[in-house]
PDB file of C-alpha atoms in Angstrom:
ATOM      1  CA  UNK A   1       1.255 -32.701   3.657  1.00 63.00           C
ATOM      2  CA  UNK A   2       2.300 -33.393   0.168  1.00 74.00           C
ATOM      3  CA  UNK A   3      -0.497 -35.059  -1.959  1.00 88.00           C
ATOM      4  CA  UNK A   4       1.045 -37.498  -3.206  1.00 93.00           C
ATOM      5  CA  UNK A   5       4.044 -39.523  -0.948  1.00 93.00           C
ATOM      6  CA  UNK A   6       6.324 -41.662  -2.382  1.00 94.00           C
ATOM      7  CA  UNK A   7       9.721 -42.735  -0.791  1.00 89.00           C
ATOM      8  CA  UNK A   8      12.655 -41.967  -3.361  1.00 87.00           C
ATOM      9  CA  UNK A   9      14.943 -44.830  -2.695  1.00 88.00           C
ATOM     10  CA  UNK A  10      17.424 -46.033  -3.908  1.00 93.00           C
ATOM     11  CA  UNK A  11      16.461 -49.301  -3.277  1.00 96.00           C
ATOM     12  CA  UNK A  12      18.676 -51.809  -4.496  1.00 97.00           C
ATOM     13  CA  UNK A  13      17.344 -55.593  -4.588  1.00 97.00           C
ATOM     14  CA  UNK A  14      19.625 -58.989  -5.708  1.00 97.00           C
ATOM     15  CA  UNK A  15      18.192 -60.266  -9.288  1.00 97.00           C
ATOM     16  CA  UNK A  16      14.901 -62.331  -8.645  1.00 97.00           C
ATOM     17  CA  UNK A  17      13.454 -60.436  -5.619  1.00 97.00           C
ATOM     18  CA  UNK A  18      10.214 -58.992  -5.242  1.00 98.00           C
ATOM     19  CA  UNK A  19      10.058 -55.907  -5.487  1.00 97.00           C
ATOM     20  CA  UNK A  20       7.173 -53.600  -3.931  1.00 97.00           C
ATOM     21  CA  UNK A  21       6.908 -50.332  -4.344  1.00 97.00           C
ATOM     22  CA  UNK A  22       4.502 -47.641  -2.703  1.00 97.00           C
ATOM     23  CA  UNK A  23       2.681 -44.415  -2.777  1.00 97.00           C
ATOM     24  CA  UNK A  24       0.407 -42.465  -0.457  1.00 96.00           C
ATOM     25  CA  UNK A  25      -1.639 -40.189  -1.278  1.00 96.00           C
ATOM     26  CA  UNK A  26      -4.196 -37.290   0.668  1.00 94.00           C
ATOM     27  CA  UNK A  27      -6.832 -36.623  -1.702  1.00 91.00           C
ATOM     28  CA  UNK A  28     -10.139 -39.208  -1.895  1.00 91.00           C
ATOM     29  CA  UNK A  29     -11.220 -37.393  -5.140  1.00 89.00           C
ATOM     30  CA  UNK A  30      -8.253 -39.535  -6.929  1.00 91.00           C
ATOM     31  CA  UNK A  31     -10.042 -42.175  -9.017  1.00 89.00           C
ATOM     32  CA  UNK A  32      -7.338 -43.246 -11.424  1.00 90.00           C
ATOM     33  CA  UNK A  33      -3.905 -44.737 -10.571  1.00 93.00           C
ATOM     34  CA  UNK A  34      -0.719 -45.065 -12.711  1.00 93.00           C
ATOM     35  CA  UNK A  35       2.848 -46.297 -12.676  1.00 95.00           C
ATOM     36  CA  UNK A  36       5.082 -44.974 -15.195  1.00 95.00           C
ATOM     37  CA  UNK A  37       8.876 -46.406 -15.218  1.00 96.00           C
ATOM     38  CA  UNK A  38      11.487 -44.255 -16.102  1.00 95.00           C
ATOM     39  CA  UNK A  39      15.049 -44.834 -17.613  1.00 94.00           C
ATOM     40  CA  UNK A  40      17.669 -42.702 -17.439  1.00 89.00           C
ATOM     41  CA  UNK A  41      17.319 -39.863 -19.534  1.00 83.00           C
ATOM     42  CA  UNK A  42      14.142 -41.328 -21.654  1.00 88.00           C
ATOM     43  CA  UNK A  43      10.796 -40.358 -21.079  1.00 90.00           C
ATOM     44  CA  UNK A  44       8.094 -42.184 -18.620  1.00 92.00           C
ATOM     45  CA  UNK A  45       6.625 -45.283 -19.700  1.00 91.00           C
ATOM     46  CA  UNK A  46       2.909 -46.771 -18.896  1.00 90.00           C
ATOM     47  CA  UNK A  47       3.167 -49.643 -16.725  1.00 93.00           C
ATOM     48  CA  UNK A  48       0.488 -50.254 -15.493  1.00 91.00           C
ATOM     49  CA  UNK A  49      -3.341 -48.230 -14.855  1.00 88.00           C
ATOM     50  CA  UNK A  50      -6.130 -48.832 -12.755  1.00 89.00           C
ATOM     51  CA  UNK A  51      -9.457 -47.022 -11.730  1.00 85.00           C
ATOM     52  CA  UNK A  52     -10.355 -47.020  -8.251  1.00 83.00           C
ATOM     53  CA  UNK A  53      -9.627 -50.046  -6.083  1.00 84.00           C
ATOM     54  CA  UNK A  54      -8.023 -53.487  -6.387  1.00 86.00           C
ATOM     55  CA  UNK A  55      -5.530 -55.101  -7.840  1.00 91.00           C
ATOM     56  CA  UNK A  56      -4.307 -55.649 -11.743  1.00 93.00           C
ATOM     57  CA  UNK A  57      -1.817 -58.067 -12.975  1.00 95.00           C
ATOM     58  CA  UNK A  58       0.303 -58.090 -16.178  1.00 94.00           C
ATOM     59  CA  UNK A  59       3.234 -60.372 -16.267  1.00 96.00           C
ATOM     60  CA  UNK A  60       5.881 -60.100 -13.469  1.00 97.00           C
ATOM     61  CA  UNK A  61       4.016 -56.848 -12.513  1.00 97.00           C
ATOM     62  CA  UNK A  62       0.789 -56.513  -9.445  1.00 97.00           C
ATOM     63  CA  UNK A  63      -0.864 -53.283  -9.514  1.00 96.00           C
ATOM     64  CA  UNK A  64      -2.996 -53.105  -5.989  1.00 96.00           C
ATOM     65  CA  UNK A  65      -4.982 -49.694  -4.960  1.00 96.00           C
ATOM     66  CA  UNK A  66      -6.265 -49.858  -1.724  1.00 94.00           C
ATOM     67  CA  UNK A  67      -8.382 -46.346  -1.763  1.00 92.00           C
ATOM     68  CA  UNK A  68      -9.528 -47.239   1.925  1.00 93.00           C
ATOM     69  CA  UNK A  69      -6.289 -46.724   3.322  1.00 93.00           C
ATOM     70  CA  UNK A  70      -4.992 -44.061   0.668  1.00 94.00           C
ATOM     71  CA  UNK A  71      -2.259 -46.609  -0.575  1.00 95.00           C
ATOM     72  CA  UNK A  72      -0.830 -47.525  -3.968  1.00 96.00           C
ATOM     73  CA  UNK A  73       1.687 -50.248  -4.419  1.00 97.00           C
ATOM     74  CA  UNK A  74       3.226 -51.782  -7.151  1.00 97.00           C
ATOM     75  CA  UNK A  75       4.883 -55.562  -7.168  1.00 97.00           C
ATOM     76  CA  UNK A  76       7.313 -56.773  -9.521  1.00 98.00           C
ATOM     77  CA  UNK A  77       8.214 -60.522  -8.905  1.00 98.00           C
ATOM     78  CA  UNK A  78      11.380 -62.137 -10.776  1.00 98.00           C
ATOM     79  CA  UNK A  79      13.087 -59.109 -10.732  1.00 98.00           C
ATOM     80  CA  UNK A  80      15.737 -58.192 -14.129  1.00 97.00           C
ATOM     81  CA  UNK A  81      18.463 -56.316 -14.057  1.00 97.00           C
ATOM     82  CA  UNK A  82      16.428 -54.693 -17.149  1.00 97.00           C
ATOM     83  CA  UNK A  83      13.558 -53.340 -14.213  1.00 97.00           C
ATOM     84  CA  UNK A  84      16.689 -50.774 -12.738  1.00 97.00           C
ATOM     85  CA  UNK A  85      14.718 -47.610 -13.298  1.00 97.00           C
ATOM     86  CA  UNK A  86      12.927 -45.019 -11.282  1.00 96.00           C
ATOM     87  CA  UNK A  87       9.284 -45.824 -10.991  1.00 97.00           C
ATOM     88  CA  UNK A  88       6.718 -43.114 -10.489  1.00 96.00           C
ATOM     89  CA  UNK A  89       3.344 -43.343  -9.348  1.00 96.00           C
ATOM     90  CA  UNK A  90       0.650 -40.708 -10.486  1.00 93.00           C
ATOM     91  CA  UNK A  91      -3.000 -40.427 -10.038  1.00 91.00           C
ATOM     92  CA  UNK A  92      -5.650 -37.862 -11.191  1.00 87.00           C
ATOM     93  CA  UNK A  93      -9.452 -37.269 -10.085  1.00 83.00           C
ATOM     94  CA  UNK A  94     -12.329 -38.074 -12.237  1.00 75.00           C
ATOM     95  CA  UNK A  95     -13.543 -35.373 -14.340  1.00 69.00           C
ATOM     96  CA  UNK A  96     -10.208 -33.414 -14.278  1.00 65.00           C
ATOM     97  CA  UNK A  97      -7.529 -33.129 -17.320  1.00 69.00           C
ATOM     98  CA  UNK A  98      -6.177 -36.451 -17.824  1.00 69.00           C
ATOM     99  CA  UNK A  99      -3.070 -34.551 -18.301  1.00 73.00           C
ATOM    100  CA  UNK A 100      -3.138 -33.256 -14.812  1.00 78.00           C
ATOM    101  CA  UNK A 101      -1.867 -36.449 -13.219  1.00 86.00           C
ATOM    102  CA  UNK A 102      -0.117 -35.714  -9.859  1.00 89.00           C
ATOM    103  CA  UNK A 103       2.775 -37.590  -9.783  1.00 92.00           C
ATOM    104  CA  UNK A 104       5.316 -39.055  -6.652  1.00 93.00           C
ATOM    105  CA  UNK A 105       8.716 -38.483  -6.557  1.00 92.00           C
ATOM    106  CA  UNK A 106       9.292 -41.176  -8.175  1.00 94.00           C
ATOM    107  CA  UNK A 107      12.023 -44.444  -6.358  1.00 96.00           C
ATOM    108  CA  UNK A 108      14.738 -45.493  -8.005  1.00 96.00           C
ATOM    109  CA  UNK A 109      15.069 -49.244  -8.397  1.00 97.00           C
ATOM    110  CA  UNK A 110      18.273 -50.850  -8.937  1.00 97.00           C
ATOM    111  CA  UNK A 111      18.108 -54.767  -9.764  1.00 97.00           C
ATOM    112  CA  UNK A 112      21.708 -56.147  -9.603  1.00 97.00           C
ATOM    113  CA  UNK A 113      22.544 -59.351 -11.187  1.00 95.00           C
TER     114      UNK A 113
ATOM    115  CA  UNK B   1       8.744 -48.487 -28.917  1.00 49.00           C
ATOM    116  CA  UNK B   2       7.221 -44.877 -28.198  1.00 52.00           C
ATOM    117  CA  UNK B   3       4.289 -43.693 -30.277  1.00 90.00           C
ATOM    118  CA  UNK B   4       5.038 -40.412 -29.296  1.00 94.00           C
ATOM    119  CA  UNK B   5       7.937 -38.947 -31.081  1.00 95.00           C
ATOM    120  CA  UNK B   6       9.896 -36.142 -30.252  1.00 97.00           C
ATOM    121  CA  UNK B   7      12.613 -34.285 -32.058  1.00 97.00           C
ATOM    122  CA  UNK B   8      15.512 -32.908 -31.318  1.00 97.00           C
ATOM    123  CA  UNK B   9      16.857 -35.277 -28.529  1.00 95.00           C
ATOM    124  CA  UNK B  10      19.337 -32.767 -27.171  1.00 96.00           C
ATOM    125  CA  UNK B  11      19.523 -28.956 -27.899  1.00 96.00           C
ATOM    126  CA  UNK B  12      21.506 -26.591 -26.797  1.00 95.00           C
ATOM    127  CA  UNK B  13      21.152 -23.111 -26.765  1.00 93.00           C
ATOM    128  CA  UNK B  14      22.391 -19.586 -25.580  1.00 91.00           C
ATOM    129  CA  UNK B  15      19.876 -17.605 -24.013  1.00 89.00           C
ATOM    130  CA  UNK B  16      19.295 -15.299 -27.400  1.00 89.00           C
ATOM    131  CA  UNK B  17      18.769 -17.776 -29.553  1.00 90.00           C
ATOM    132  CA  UNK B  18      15.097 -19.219 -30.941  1.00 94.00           C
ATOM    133  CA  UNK B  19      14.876 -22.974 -31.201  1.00 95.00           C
ATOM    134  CA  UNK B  20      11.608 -24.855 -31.547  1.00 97.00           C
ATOM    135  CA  UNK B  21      10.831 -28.936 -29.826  1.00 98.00           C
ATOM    136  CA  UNK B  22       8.950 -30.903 -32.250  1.00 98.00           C
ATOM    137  CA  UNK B  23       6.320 -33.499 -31.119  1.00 98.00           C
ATOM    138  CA  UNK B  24       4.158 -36.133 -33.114  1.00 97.00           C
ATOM    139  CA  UNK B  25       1.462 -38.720 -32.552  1.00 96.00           C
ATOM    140  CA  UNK B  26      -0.321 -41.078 -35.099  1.00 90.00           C
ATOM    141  CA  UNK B  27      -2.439 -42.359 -32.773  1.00 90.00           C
ATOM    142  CA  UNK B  28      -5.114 -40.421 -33.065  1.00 89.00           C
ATOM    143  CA  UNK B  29      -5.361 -38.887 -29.824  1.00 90.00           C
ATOM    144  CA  UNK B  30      -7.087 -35.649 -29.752  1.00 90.00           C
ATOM    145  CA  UNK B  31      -4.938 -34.112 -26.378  1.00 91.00           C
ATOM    146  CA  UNK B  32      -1.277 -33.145 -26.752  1.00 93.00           C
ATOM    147  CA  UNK B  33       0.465 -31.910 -23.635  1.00 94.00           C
ATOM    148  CA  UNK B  34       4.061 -30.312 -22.527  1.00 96.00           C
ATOM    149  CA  UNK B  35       5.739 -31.388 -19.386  1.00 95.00           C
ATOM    150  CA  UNK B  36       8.887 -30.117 -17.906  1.00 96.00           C
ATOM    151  CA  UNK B  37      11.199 -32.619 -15.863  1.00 94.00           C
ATOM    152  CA  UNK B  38      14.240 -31.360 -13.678  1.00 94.00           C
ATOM    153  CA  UNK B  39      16.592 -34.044 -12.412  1.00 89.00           C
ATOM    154  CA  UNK B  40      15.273 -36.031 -10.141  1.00 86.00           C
ATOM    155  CA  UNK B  41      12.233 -34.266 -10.189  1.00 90.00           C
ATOM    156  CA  UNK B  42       8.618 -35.206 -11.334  1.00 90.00           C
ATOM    157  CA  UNK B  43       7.388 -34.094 -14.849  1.00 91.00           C
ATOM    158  CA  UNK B  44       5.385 -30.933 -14.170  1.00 92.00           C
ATOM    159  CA  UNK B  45       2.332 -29.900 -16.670  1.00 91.00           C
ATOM    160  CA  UNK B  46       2.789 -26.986 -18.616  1.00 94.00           C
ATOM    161  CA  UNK B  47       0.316 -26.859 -21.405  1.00 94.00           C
ATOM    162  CA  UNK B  48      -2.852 -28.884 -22.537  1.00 92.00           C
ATOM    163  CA  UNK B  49      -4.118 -28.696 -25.674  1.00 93.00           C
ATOM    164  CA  UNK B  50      -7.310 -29.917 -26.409  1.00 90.00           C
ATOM    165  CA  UNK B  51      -8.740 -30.727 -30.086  1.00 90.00           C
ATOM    166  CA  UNK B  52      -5.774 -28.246 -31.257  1.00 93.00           C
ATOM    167  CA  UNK B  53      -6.849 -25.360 -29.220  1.00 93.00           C
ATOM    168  CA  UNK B  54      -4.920 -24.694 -25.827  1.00 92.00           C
ATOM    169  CA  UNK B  55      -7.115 -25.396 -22.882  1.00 88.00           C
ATOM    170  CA  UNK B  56      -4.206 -25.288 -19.659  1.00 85.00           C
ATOM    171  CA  UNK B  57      -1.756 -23.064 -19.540  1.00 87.00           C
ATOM    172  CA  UNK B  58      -0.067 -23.663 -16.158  1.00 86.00           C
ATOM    173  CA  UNK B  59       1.390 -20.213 -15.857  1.00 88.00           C
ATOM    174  CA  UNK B  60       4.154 -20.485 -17.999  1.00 94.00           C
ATOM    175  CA  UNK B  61       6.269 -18.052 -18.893  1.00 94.00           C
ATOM    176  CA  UNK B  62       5.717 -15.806 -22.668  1.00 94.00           C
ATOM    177  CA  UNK B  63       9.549 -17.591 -23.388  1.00 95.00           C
ATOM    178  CA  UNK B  64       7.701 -20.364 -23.853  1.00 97.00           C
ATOM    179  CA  UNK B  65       5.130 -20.309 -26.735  1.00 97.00           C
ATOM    180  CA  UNK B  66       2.748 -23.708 -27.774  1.00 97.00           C
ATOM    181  CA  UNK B  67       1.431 -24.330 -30.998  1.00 97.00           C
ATOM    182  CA  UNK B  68      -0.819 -27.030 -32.608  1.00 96.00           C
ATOM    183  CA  UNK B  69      -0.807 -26.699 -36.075  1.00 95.00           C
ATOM    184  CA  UNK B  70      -3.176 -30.280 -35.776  1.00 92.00           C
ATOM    185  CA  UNK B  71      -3.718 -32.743 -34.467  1.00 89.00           C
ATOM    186  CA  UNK B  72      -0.836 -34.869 -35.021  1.00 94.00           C
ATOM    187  CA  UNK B  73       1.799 -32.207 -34.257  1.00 97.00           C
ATOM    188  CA  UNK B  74       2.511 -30.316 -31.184  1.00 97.00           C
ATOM    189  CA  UNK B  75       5.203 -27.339 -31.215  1.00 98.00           C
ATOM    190  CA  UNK B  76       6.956 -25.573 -28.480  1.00 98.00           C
ATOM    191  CA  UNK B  77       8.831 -22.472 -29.286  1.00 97.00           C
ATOM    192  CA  UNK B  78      11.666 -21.251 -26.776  1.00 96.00           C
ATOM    193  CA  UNK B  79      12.961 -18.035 -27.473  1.00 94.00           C
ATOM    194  CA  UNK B  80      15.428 -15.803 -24.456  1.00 93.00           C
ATOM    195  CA  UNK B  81      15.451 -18.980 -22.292  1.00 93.00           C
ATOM    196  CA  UNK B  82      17.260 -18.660 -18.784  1.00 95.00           C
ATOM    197  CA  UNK B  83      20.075 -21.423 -17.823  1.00 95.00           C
ATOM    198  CA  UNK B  84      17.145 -22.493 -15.143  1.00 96.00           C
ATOM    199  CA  UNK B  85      14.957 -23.694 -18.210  1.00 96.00           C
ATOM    200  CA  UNK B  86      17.423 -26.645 -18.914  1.00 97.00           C
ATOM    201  CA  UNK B  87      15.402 -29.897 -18.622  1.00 96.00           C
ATOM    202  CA  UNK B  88      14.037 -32.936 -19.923  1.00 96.00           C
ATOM    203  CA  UNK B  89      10.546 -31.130 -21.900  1.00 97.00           C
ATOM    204  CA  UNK B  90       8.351 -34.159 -22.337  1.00 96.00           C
ATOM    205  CA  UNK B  91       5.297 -34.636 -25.091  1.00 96.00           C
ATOM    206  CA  UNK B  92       2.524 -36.848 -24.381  1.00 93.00           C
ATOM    207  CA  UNK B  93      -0.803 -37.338 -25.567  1.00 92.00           C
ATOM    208  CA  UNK B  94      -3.811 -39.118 -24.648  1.00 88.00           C
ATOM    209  CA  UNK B  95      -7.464 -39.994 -26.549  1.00 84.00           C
ATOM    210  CA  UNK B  96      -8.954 -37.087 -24.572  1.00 75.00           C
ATOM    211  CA  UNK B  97      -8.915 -34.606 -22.408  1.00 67.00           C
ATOM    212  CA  UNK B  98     -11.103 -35.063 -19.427  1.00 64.00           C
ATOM    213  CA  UNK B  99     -13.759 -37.604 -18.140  1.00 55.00           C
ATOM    214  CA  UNK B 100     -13.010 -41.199 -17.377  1.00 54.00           C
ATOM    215  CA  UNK B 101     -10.303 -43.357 -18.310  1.00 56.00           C
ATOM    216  CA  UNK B 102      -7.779 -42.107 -20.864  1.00 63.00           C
ATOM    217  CA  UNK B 103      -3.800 -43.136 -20.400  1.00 79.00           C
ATOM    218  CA  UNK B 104      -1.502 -40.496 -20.773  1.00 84.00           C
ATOM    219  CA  UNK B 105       1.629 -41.901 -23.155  1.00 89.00           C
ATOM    220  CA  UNK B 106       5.166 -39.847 -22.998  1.00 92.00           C
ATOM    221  CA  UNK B 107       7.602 -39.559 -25.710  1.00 94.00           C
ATOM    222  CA  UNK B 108      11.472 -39.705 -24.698  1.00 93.00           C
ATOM    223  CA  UNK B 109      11.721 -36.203 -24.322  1.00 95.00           C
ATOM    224  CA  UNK B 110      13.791 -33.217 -25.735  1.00 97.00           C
ATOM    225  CA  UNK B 111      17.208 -32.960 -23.317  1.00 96.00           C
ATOM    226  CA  UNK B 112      17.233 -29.094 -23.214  1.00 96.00           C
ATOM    227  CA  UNK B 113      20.769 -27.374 -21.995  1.00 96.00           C
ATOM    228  CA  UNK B 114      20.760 -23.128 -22.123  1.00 95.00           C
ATOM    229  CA  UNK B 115      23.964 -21.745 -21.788  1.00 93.00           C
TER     230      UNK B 115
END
């Protein structure tokens, strides 16, 4: 089992859905949870960060961690053509390198107007 | 905009050449890191370095060498790359290394291609 699970799409949703997007993981030493979006051929970008469980909101975006079940999701409401990317989820342990972030496979999002 | 800026965008190389990817942060962070990304893939780590000294070397291979000259900059030199190096090589830094919080932030990457 891979440690970290994440379901590589496409997934293609009409302009204004919610979107919700999801990651498993294995390993109850992870403390800190990231999503990263990705354009084509451009480097990951922050999104959103959260340590240990619940739920964070910034704008259109919903970060929820649910470390009970092993289960990372990430909610974008009004969706934009502008949110077509592929979205990776990564989390690390406390105490390890914060560069050492195990990351999904990343799903790729396409919004379509 | 990215803090973290990378130079070249695209380089292409044959494998006898010796190029260098150029990476720099003014943000005061005091980690520097290299990723590699294949397409469609996940970045992978390959080096750490830590308050300009290298702290994780994730078995890389001796074609590609790290440098830190300080803390702002972070080098990597290629040098007899194979075709199978050709990726995205992705900088990133963050405030530290290790402990609690500390985001990681990416620059757009260096678009490698080895003939």
């Amino acid at each position: 089992q891979k440690e970290v699970e994440q379901d590589p799409g496409p997934l293609s949703v009409p302009e204004g859905a919610i979107v919700s997007l999801n990651c498993t993981y294995s390993n109850s030493a992870f403390q800190y949870f990231m999503w990263y979006r990705q354009y084509s051929r451009k480097g990951p970008e922050l999104l959103m960060y959260t340590y240990s469980s619940g739920n964070k909101e910034d704008g259109r975006f919903t970060a929820q961690v649910d470390k009970s079940s092993k289960y990372i999701s990430l909610f974008i409401r009004d969706s934009q053509p502008s949110d077509s990317a592929t979205y990776l989820c990564a989390m690390r342990k406390y105490g390890g390198s914060q560069g050492n972030l195990i990351f999904g496979k990343g799903t790729k999002l396409s919004v379509k107007p | 905009d990215t803090e973290v800026t990378q130079t070249p965008k695209h380089l292409v190389m044959g494998m006898t050449n010796k190029k260098s990817l150029k990476c720099e942060q003014h943000m005061g962070h005091r980690a520097m890191y290299w990723y590699k990304q294949k397409a469609k893939k996940p970045p992978e780590l390959m080096f750490v370095y830590s308050y300009e000294k290298l702290s994780i070397n994730e078995s890389v291979p001796s074609r590609f060498s790290p440098e830190c000259p300080n803390s702002s900059l972070l080098n990597l030199h290629l040098h007899a790359l194979q075709p199978e190096d050709s990726a995205l090589y992705l900088c990133a830094s963050s405030i530290g290394t290790s402990g609690g919080a500390g985001e990681l932030f990416f620059g757009e990457g260096s678009r490698l291609t080895v003939l």
